[in-house]
């Protein structure tokens, strides 16, 4: 496949207006599937959480999961939507081997939630209003694994395996209206919006909300039009974007790719595109036209979902605080400056810091570790911090060890690296590796005397008031102790010695 | 004593009194099947050992003085579009040849709970698409009255099994008349209950919004017995009614016509109906009047569009329901020569596995749901459906039950009309409106037509949920016929010439 040519980003924005649209699929954390009693846990042994209904066997009939409907209503309310008093399911008909019935039970013209909106802040501090068109309920398909061939795609595979554990898992699809006017910030806005939706569903406790596990998936629509043009440009829909960072990169990539084509007189093909995390590029998938015919019609096997006003109000009353309120509350509680807090939010560190503080760490210590070493590592690996092998509890434990003077910051970084390397919890690593600082003054004094013997003039200088002269000896002592000493204590002991 | 000639009520009395055992009764029916089904071909699968095992269990329990369900020990036949665990279920299609369902349909579970020996599975038009049973992939069923004639369809197998004394009772399914039309052709009684009165779970769907399971019997009281066993709410079928519609046995036992208003549907009489059928129908109106009923005429002008609407809605739903037959998870798989991609395997399987009428309806339905045509076809058909429901509402404001002939003609010859789908579709002209409106209907033998000496029939219709009226009126009319003709209608049937 020829590598697509890209236009310089700034140039692209000078020439074109960017319009994005986002479809976010949220996998619900209900105990059972959308239309049957099977366990909603597709990580299990393949094809164990299946029954006649989710296998689409002849004669089987669906029954709506009440809890999933409640989750859908909660999400709808939390993103400012109206709730349909009488929403019907519809069949979306198409043939694919991961789709047991060869139709997906979804919602078409009567989604459970519609006409909402959220306000999303991007790293610059700019806030954008994003209009929500709808949120609807549907079922997931099975998971295909293509064996043989080297693309991992169905084309060229020798055979494909289907795991129907995922078939019928409840999904909520949230669709925005076209988003205009974000300009150069469109990629960041796309990522910030998905982060916002993640925060919402996490706070509602309706989804595990882990992008790396596919609990939250985003399809990003991107189109360009000349500034001032009325007609929307042809859009592409980039799928398989599984981290916030990828969303930003994929949108940016599509802007540059489309700009190059359009500027050179080409036309954009309406199609789905696949995001390749490793290469940082998208490639053409299935052509997609408005004439795609899914032959939607009302699902005759299900009666309409008709939530009572009372239920809707009950759910509305149960909603947790919205993300904006939560941010305000946490910033105050943690005492972070605006800049500190914005960095935390933009790095997606609010949740881990909150959990770390809850596990006993001070807010500043939690911030220091997450936005320092851990964020650096995530960046280097091209991952989200949530994908790294470190938990809030481990960070809190690490902070406590430092706080207690058992280790210093430098050793702390070493311990953290070991934690991320899967070597265990901080306490275990410190004992296993013998990293605890030497707090035995006798041992320290012996090392100090040894160093002083090599630099006899230091004590004299200190006595003359040149306290900074102690630095040379501290360095030698720390080296002798292999770093496992509290430098402050060493300094105190040197000064004590000079006073004798 | 020829056990098979007894009514179901008499067979149950014999079992209770100890006149014969369930094993004897079941064996008598198996013997009858062995003797006549070679020429009738009502059964696709006979399960002698399973039926006898159930019978033996009933006999053992009865001998031990244990309490038994009301219909325990009474054999039954089941239409082959209801799933039966560990027993083949073909729906009359090659595409399901050899498929053994891993689960029982709800109705079959109820029969098992009732401890009724299941004799086997009966023939039907492929996926219940047809009105003659000639579209079965496994060959046609013959009418016991005249072996060269159709038994009606799609449930010709169940009707012929009961009509030829191979089973005292049978289960049918009625989407546009598939219980009532075969009853009319074979001089038996068949009921389509109110939509939702009987669970559809495990019924291989044809038109999900039209399908309803019901009883097939040789008289009204017997049908009521079975109706009461299979009716009731099922949490596995979202469209099943939550409420209890009362006892049909009680309704049949306490039948009365005093003060009952019987509405004659103007549009379902006169031209298009065989003279002998119209004559018998007029006589029955006199019998009803003599029994105390008031006869009124009602008009249902929208019925003229019923067949057109039905042949859009039904194929639309069927095209989607039949999409699951794709060779991936169950049933036939045809692997074409060359490079067998999933698309080619699916296409080859469906090409080989589906018969001509099924393909015709899948194509019709796919077309009717296509974008750009949806409003004109499926949308318009749904509007007609609403108009038909309004016609019924208006008619039931004037009458407690409605009557019409069940079928326009008596049974015609096998092979006739088979090349003319439109002529074939007219067979269901009187039965289809009830399915479109979801109301209950019962077909009752109505004397013999003078022209050919074949069974004529009358259809009773009641408002949704008023299924009991069918039985109370039906029982009275049945008695009146018996008085006029000197014996039951079924007793006029000639003896089936075995081994022809
Ligand atoms: Zn399931």
Coordinates of N, CA and C in Angstrom, one line a residue, chain A residues 60-230:
Chain A
X60 N -35.4 -18.8 18.6 CA -35.1 -18.0 19.8 C -35.6 -16.6 19.7
X61 N -36.0 -16.0 20.8 CA -36.5 -14.7 20.9 C -35.8 -13.8 21.9
X62 N -35.7 -12.5 21.6 CA -35.0 -11.6 22.5 C -35.9 -11.1 23.6
X63 N -35.3 -10.8 24.8 CA -36.0 -10.1 25.8 C -35.1 -9.0 26.3
X64 N -35.6 -7.8 26.4 CA -34.8 -6.6 26.7 C -34.3 -6.6 28.2
X65 N -33.0 -6.4 28.4 CA -32.4 -6.3 29.7 C -32.8 -4.9 30.3
X66 N -33.6 -5.0 31.4 CA -34.1 -3.8 32.0 C -33.0 -2.9 32.5
X67 N -32.0 -3.5 33.1 CA -30.9 -2.7 33.6 C -30.1 -1.9 32.5
X68 N -30.0 -2.6 31.4 CA -29.4 -1.9 30.2 C -30.2 -0.6 29.8
X69 N -31.5 -0.8 29.9 CA -32.4 0.4 29.5 C -32.1 1.5 30.5
X70 N -32.0 1.1 31.8 CA -31.8 2.1 32.8 C -30.5 2.8 32.6
X71 N -29.4 2.0 32.3 CA -28.1 2.6 32.0 C -28.2 3.6 30.8
X72 N -28.9 3.2 29.8 CA -29.1 4.0 28.6 C -29.7 5.3 29.0
X73 N -30.8 5.2 29.8 CA -31.5 6.5 30.2 C -30.5 7.4 31.0
X74 N -29.8 6.7 31.9 CA -28.8 7.5 32.7 C -27.8 8.3 31.9
X75 N -27.3 7.6 30.9 CA -26.3 8.2 30.0 C -27.0 9.3 29.2
X76 N -28.2 9.0 28.7 CA -28.9 10.1 28.0 C -29.1 11.3 28.8
X77 N -29.6 11.1 30.0 CA -29.8 12.3 30.9 C -28.5 13.0 31.2
X78 N -27.5 12.3 31.4 CA -26.2 12.9 31.8 C -25.6 13.7 30.7
X79 N -26.0 13.4 29.5 CA -25.5 14.2 28.4 C -26.6 15.2 27.8
X80 N -27.5 15.4 28.7 CA -28.5 16.5 28.4 C -29.6 16.1 27.4
X81 N -29.8 14.8 27.2 CA -30.8 14.4 26.2 C -32.2 14.3 26.7
X82 N -33.2 14.4 25.8 CA -34.5 14.0 26.2 C -34.7 12.5 26.1
X83 N -35.6 11.9 26.9 CA -35.7 10.5 26.8 C -37.1 10.2 26.1
X84 N -37.0 9.3 25.1 CA -38.2 8.9 24.4 C -39.2 8.2 25.3
X85 N -40.4 8.6 25.3 CA -41.4 7.9 26.1 C -41.8 6.5 25.6
X86 N -41.5 6.3 24.3 CA -41.9 5.1 23.6 C -40.9 4.8 22.5
X87 N -39.8 4.1 22.9 CA -38.8 3.9 21.9 C -38.8 2.5 21.3
X88 N -38.7 2.4 20.0 CA -38.8 1.0 19.5 C -37.4 0.5 19.1
X89 N -37.2 -0.8 19.1 CA -36.0 -1.3 18.6 C -36.2 -1.6 17.1
X90 N -35.1 -1.7 16.4 CA -35.2 -1.9 14.9 C -34.2 -2.9 14.5
X91 N -34.5 -3.6 13.4 CA -33.5 -4.5 12.9 C -32.6 -3.9 11.8
X92 N -31.3 -4.0 12.0 CA -30.4 -3.5 11.0 C -29.9 -4.7 10.3
X93 N -30.3 -4.9 9.0 CA -30.0 -6.2 8.3 C -28.8 -6.1 7.5
X94 N -27.8 -7.0 7.8 CA -26.7 -7.2 6.9 C -26.0 -8.5 7.2
X95 N -25.4 -9.1 6.2 CA -24.8 -10.4 6.5 C -23.3 -10.2 6.9
X96 N -23.0 -10.8 8.0 CA -21.6 -10.9 8.4 C -21.4 -12.1 9.4
X97 N -20.3 -12.8 9.3 CA -20.3 -14.0 10.1 C -20.2 -13.8 11.6
X98 N -19.9 -12.6 12.0 CA -19.9 -12.3 13.5 C -21.3 -11.9 14.0
X99 N -22.2 -11.8 13.1 CA -23.6 -11.3 13.5 C -24.5 -12.5 13.4
X100 N -24.8 -13.1 14.6 CA -25.5 -14.4 14.7 C -26.8 -14.4 13.9
X101 N -27.6 -13.4 14.0 CA -28.9 -13.4 13.3 C -28.8 -12.8 11.9
X102 N -27.6 -12.3 11.5 CA -27.5 -11.5 10.3 C -28.4 -10.3 10.3
X103 N -28.8 -9.9 11.5 CA -29.3 -8.5 11.7 C -28.9 -8.1 13.1
X104 N -28.6 -6.8 13.2 CA -28.3 -6.3 14.6 C -29.5 -5.7 15.1
X105 N -29.9 -6.1 16.3 CA -31.0 -5.4 17.0 C -30.5 -4.1 17.6
X106 N -31.1 -3.0 17.0 CA -30.6 -1.7 17.3 C -31.8 -0.8 17.5
X107 N -31.5 0.5 17.4 CA -32.6 1.5 17.4 C -32.3 2.3 16.2
X108 N -33.4 2.7 15.5 CA -33.2 3.5 14.2 C -33.9 4.8 14.4
X109 N -35.1 4.9 14.1 CA -35.8 6.2 14.1 C -36.4 6.6 15.4
X110 N -36.2 5.7 16.4 CA -36.8 6.1 17.7 C -35.7 5.7 18.8
X111 N -34.6 6.5 18.8 CA -33.6 6.2 19.9 C -34.1 6.5 21.3
X112 N -33.6 5.9 22.3 CA -34.1 6.1 23.6 C -33.8 7.5 24.1
X113 N -32.6 8.1 23.6 CA -32.3 9.5 24.1 C -31.9 10.3 22.8
X114 N -32.3 11.6 22.8 CA -32.0 12.4 21.7 C -31.9 13.9 22.1
X115 N -31.3 14.6 21.2 CA -31.2 16.1 21.3 C -30.5 16.5 22.7
X116 N -29.3 16.2 22.8 CA -28.6 16.7 24.0 C -27.4 17.6 23.7
X117 N -26.6 17.8 24.7 CA -25.4 18.6 24.4 C -24.5 18.6 25.6
X118 N -23.2 18.7 25.4 CA -22.2 18.8 26.5 C -21.2 19.9 26.2
X119 N -20.5 20.4 27.2 CA -19.5 21.4 27.0 C -18.1 20.8 27.3
X120 N -17.2 20.9 26.4 CA -15.9 20.2 26.5 C -14.8 21.1 26.5
X121 N -13.9 21.0 27.4 CA -12.7 21.9 27.4 C -11.5 21.2 26.8
X122 N -10.8 22.0 25.9 CA -9.6 21.4 25.3 C -8.3 22.0 26.0
X123 N -7.1 21.5 25.8 CA -6.0 21.9 26.5 C -5.7 23.4 26.6
X124 N -6.1 24.1 25.6 CA -5.9 25.6 25.6 C -6.7 26.3 26.6
X125 N -7.7 25.5 27.2 CA -8.7 26.1 28.1 C -9.9 26.6 27.4
X126 N -10.0 26.5 26.1 CA -11.2 26.9 25.3 C -12.2 25.8 25.5
X127 N -13.5 26.3 25.7 CA -14.6 25.4 25.9 C -15.5 25.3 24.7
X128 N -15.8 24.1 24.2 CA -16.7 24.0 23.0 C -18.0 23.3 23.4
X129 N -19.0 23.7 22.8 CA -20.3 23.1 23.0 C -20.5 22.0 21.9
X130 N -20.7 20.8 22.3 CA -20.9 19.7 21.3 C -22.4 19.2 21.4
X131 N -23.1 19.3 20.3 CA -24.5 18.9 20.3 C -24.5 17.4 20.1
X132 N -25.4 16.8 20.9 CA -25.6 15.3 20.7 C -26.8 15.1 19.9
X133 N -26.7 14.3 18.9 CA -27.9 14.0 18.1 C -28.8 12.9 18.8
X134 N -28.1 11.9 19.3 CA -28.9 10.7 19.8 C -28.0 9.8 20.6
X135 N -28.6 9.0 21.5 CA -27.9 7.9 22.1 C -28.9 6.7 22.0
X136 N -28.4 5.6 21.4 CA -29.3 4.5 21.3 C -28.7 3.2 21.8
X137 N -29.6 2.3 22.0 CA -29.2 0.9 22.5 C -29.0 0.0 21.4
X138 N -28.1 -0.9 21.5 CA -27.9 -1.9 20.5 C -27.1 -3.1 21.1
X139 N -26.9 -4.1 20.3 CA -26.1 -5.3 20.8 C -24.8 -5.3 20.0
X140 N -23.8 -5.8 20.7 CA -22.5 -6.0 20.0 C -22.6 -7.3 19.2
X141 N -21.6 -7.4 18.3 CA -21.5 -8.6 17.5 C -20.5 -9.5 18.1
X142 N -20.3 -10.7 17.6 CA -19.3 -11.6 18.1 C -17.9 -11.1 17.7
X143 N -16.9 -11.7 18.2 CA -15.5 -11.3 17.9 C -14.9 -12.2 16.9
X144 N -14.4 -11.7 15.8 CA -13.7 -12.5 14.7 C -12.2 -12.5 14.9
X145 N -11.6 -13.6 14.8 CA -10.2 -13.7 14.7 C -9.8 -14.4 13.4
X146 N -9.1 -13.6 12.6 CA -8.7 -14.2 11.3 C -7.4 -14.8 11.3
X147 N -7.4 -16.1 10.9 CA -6.2 -16.9 11.0 C -5.6 -17.1 9.6
X148 N -4.2 -17.0 9.6 CA -3.6 -17.1 8.3 C -3.6 -15.8 7.5
X149 N -2.9 -15.7 6.5 CA -2.7 -14.4 5.8 C -1.9 -13.5 6.8
X150 N -1.6 -12.3 6.3 CA -0.7 -11.5 7.2 C -1.3 -10.2 7.6
X151 N -2.6 -10.0 7.1 CA -3.2 -8.7 7.4 C -4.0 -8.7 8.7
X152 N -4.3 -9.9 9.2 CA -5.2 -9.9 10.3 C -6.6 -9.5 9.9
X153 N -6.9 -9.4 8.6 CA -8.2 -9.0 8.2 C -8.8 -10.2 7.5
X154 N -10.1 -10.1 7.2 CA -10.8 -11.3 6.7 C -10.3 -11.6 5.3
X155 N -10.0 -10.6 4.5 CA -9.4 -10.8 3.2 C -8.1 -11.5 3.3
X156 N -7.9 -12.6 2.7 CA -6.6 -13.2 2.7 C -6.4 -14.2 3.9
X157 N -7.4 -14.2 4.8 CA -7.2 -15.2 5.9 C -7.5 -16.6 5.4
X158 N -6.9 -17.6 6.1 CA -7.2 -18.9 5.7 C -8.6 -19.3 6.2
X159 N -8.8 -19.0 7.5 CA -10.1 -19.2 8.1 C -10.3 -18.2 9.2
X160 N -11.5 -18.1 9.7 CA -11.8 -17.1 10.7 C -12.5 -17.8 11.9
X161 N -12.2 -17.4 13.1 CA -12.8 -18.0 14.3 C -13.8 -17.0 14.8
X162 N -14.9 -17.4 15.3 CA -15.9 -16.5 15.9 C -16.1 -16.8 17.4
X163 N -16.0 -15.8 18.2 CA -16.3 -15.9 19.6 C -17.6 -15.2 19.9
X164 N -18.7 -15.9 20.1 CA -20.0 -15.3 20.3 C -20.2 -14.8 21.8
X165 N -19.2 -15.0 22.6 CA -19.3 -14.4 24.0 C -19.7 -12.9 23.9
X166 N -19.1 -12.3 22.9 CA -19.4 -10.8 22.8 C -20.7 -10.5 22.1
X167 N -21.3 -11.5 21.4 CA -22.5 -11.3 20.7 C -23.7 -11.0 21.7
X168 N -24.3 -9.9 21.5 CA -25.4 -9.5 22.4 C -25.0 -8.7 23.6
X169 N -23.7 -8.4 23.7 CA -23.3 -7.5 24.8 C -23.9 -6.1 24.6
X170 N -24.5 -5.5 25.7 CA -25.2 -4.3 25.5 C -24.3 -3.1 25.2
X171 N -24.6 -2.3 24.2 CA -23.9 -1.1 23.8 C -24.8 0.1 23.8
X172 N -24.2 1.2 24.1 CA -24.9 2.5 23.9 C -24.1 3.2 22.8
X173 N -24.7 3.6 21.8 CA -24.0 4.4 20.8 C -24.4 5.9 20.9
X174 N -23.4 6.7 21.1 CA -23.7 8.1 21.3 C -23.2 8.9 20.0
X175 N -24.1 9.6 19.4 CA -23.7 10.2 18.1 C -23.8 11.7 18.2
X176 N -22.7 12.4 17.9 CA -22.8 13.9 17.9 C -23.4 14.4 16.6
X177 N -23.8 15.6 16.7 CA -24.1 16.4 15.4 C -22.8 16.8 14.9
X178 N -22.7 17.3 13.6 CA -21.4 17.8 13.1 C -20.9 18.9 14.0
X179 N -19.6 18.9 14.3 CA -18.9 19.8 15.1 C -18.1 20.8 14.2
X180 N -18.5 22.0 14.3 CA -17.8 23.0 13.4 C -16.9 23.9 14.3
X181 N -16.0 24.6 13.7 CA -15.3 25.8 14.4 C -14.2 25.4 15.3
X182 N -13.8 24.2 15.4 CA -12.7 23.9 16.4 C -11.3 24.1 15.7
X183 N -11.3 24.3 14.4 CA -10.1 24.6 13.7 C -9.0 23.7 14.1
X184 N -7.8 24.3 14.4 CA -6.6 23.5 14.7 C -6.8 22.6 15.9
X185 N -7.8 23.0 16.7 CA -8.1 22.2 18.0 C -9.0 21.0 17.8
X186 N -9.4 20.8 16.5 CA -10.4 19.7 16.3 C -9.9 18.3 16.8
X187 N -8.6 18.0 16.5 CA -8.1 16.7 17.0 C -8.2 16.6 18.6
X188 N -7.8 17.7 19.2 CA -7.8 17.7 20.7 C -9.2 17.7 21.2
X189 N -10.1 18.4 20.5 CA -11.5 18.4 20.9 C -12.1 17.0 20.8
X190 N -11.7 16.3 19.7 CA -12.2 14.9 19.6 C -11.8 14.1 20.8
X191 N -10.5 14.2 21.1 CA -10.1 13.4 22.3 C -10.7 13.9 23.6
X192 N -10.8 15.2 23.7 CA -11.4 15.7 25.0 C -12.8 15.3 25.1
X193 N -13.6 15.2 24.0 CA -15.0 14.8 24.0 C -15.1 13.3 24.5
X194 N -14.2 12.5 23.9 CA -14.3 11.1 24.3 C -13.9 10.9 25.7
X195 N -12.9 11.7 26.2 CA -12.6 11.7 27.6 C -13.7 12.0 28.5
X196 N -14.5 13.1 28.0 CA -15.6 13.5 28.8 C -16.7 12.4 28.9
X197 N -17.0 11.8 27.7 CA -17.9 10.7 27.7 C -17.5 9.6 28.7
X198 N -16.2 9.3 28.6 CA -15.6 8.2 29.5 C -15.9 8.6 31.0
X199 N -15.6 9.9 31.3 CA -15.8 10.4 32.7 C -17.3 10.2 33.1
X200 N -18.1 10.5 32.1 CA -19.6 10.5 32.4 C -20.0 9.0 32.7
X201 N -19.6 8.1 31.9 CA -20.1 6.7 32.0 C -19.4 6.0 33.2
X202 N -18.2 6.5 33.5 CA -17.5 6.0 34.7 C -18.2 6.5 36.0
X203 N -18.5 7.8 36.0 CA -19.1 8.3 37.2 C -20.5 7.7 37.4
X204 N -21.2 7.3 36.3 CA -22.5 6.7 36.3 C -22.4 5.2 36.7
X205 N -21.2 4.7 36.7 CA -20.9 3.3 36.9 C -21.7 2.4 36.0
X206 N -21.9 2.8 34.8 CA -22.6 1.9 33.8 C -21.7 1.2 32.9
X207 N -20.3 1.5 32.9 CA -19.4 0.9 32.1 C -18.0 0.8 32.8
X208 N -17.2 -0.2 32.4 CA -15.9 -0.2 32.9 C -15.1 0.9 32.3
X209 N -15.5 1.4 31.1 CA -15.0 2.6 30.5 C -13.5 2.5 30.2
X210 N -13.0 1.3 29.9 CA -11.5 1.2 29.6 C -11.4 1.0 28.1
X211 N -10.8 2.1 27.6 CA -10.7 2.1 26.1 C -9.8 1.0 25.6
X212 N -8.7 0.6 26.3 CA -7.8 -0.4 25.8 C -8.5 -1.7 25.7
X213 N -9.6 -1.9 26.5 CA -10.3 -3.2 26.4 C -11.5 -3.1 25.5
X214 N -11.7 -1.9 24.9 CA -12.8 -1.8 24.0 C -14.1 -1.4 24.6
X215 N -14.1 -1.1 25.9 CA -15.3 -0.7 26.6 C -15.9 0.6 26.1
X216 N -15.0 1.4 25.6 CA -15.4 2.7 25.0 C -14.6 2.7 23.7
X217 N -15.4 2.8 22.6 CA -14.8 2.8 21.2 C -15.3 4.0 20.5
X218 N -14.4 4.6 19.7 CA -14.8 5.8 19.0 C -14.6 5.6 17.5
X219 N -15.6 6.0 16.7 CA -15.4 6.2 15.3 C -15.4 7.7 15.0
X220 N -14.4 8.2 14.3 CA -14.2 9.6 14.1 C -14.5 9.9 12.7
X221 N -15.5 10.8 12.5 CA -15.9 11.3 11.1 C -15.1 12.6 10.9
X222 N -14.5 12.7 9.8 CA -13.7 13.9 9.5 C -14.1 14.3 8.0
X223 N -14.4 15.6 7.9 CA -14.5 16.1 6.5 C -14.0 17.5 6.5
X224 N -13.6 17.9 5.3 CA -13.0 19.3 5.1 C -13.9 20.0 4.1
X225 N -13.9 21.3 4.2 CA -14.5 22.1 3.1 C -13.7 23.4 3.1
X226 N -13.7 24.1 2.0 CA -13.0 25.4 1.9 C -13.7 26.3 2.8
X227 N -12.9 27.2 3.4 CA -13.5 28.2 4.3 C -14.6 29.0 3.5
X228 N -15.7 29.1 4.2 CA -16.8 29.9 3.5 C -17.7 29.0 2.7
X229 N -17.3 27.8 2.4 CA -18.2 26.9 1.6 C -19.4 26.5 2.4
X230 N -20.5 26.3 1.8 CA -21.7 25.9 2.5 C -21.8 24.4 2.6

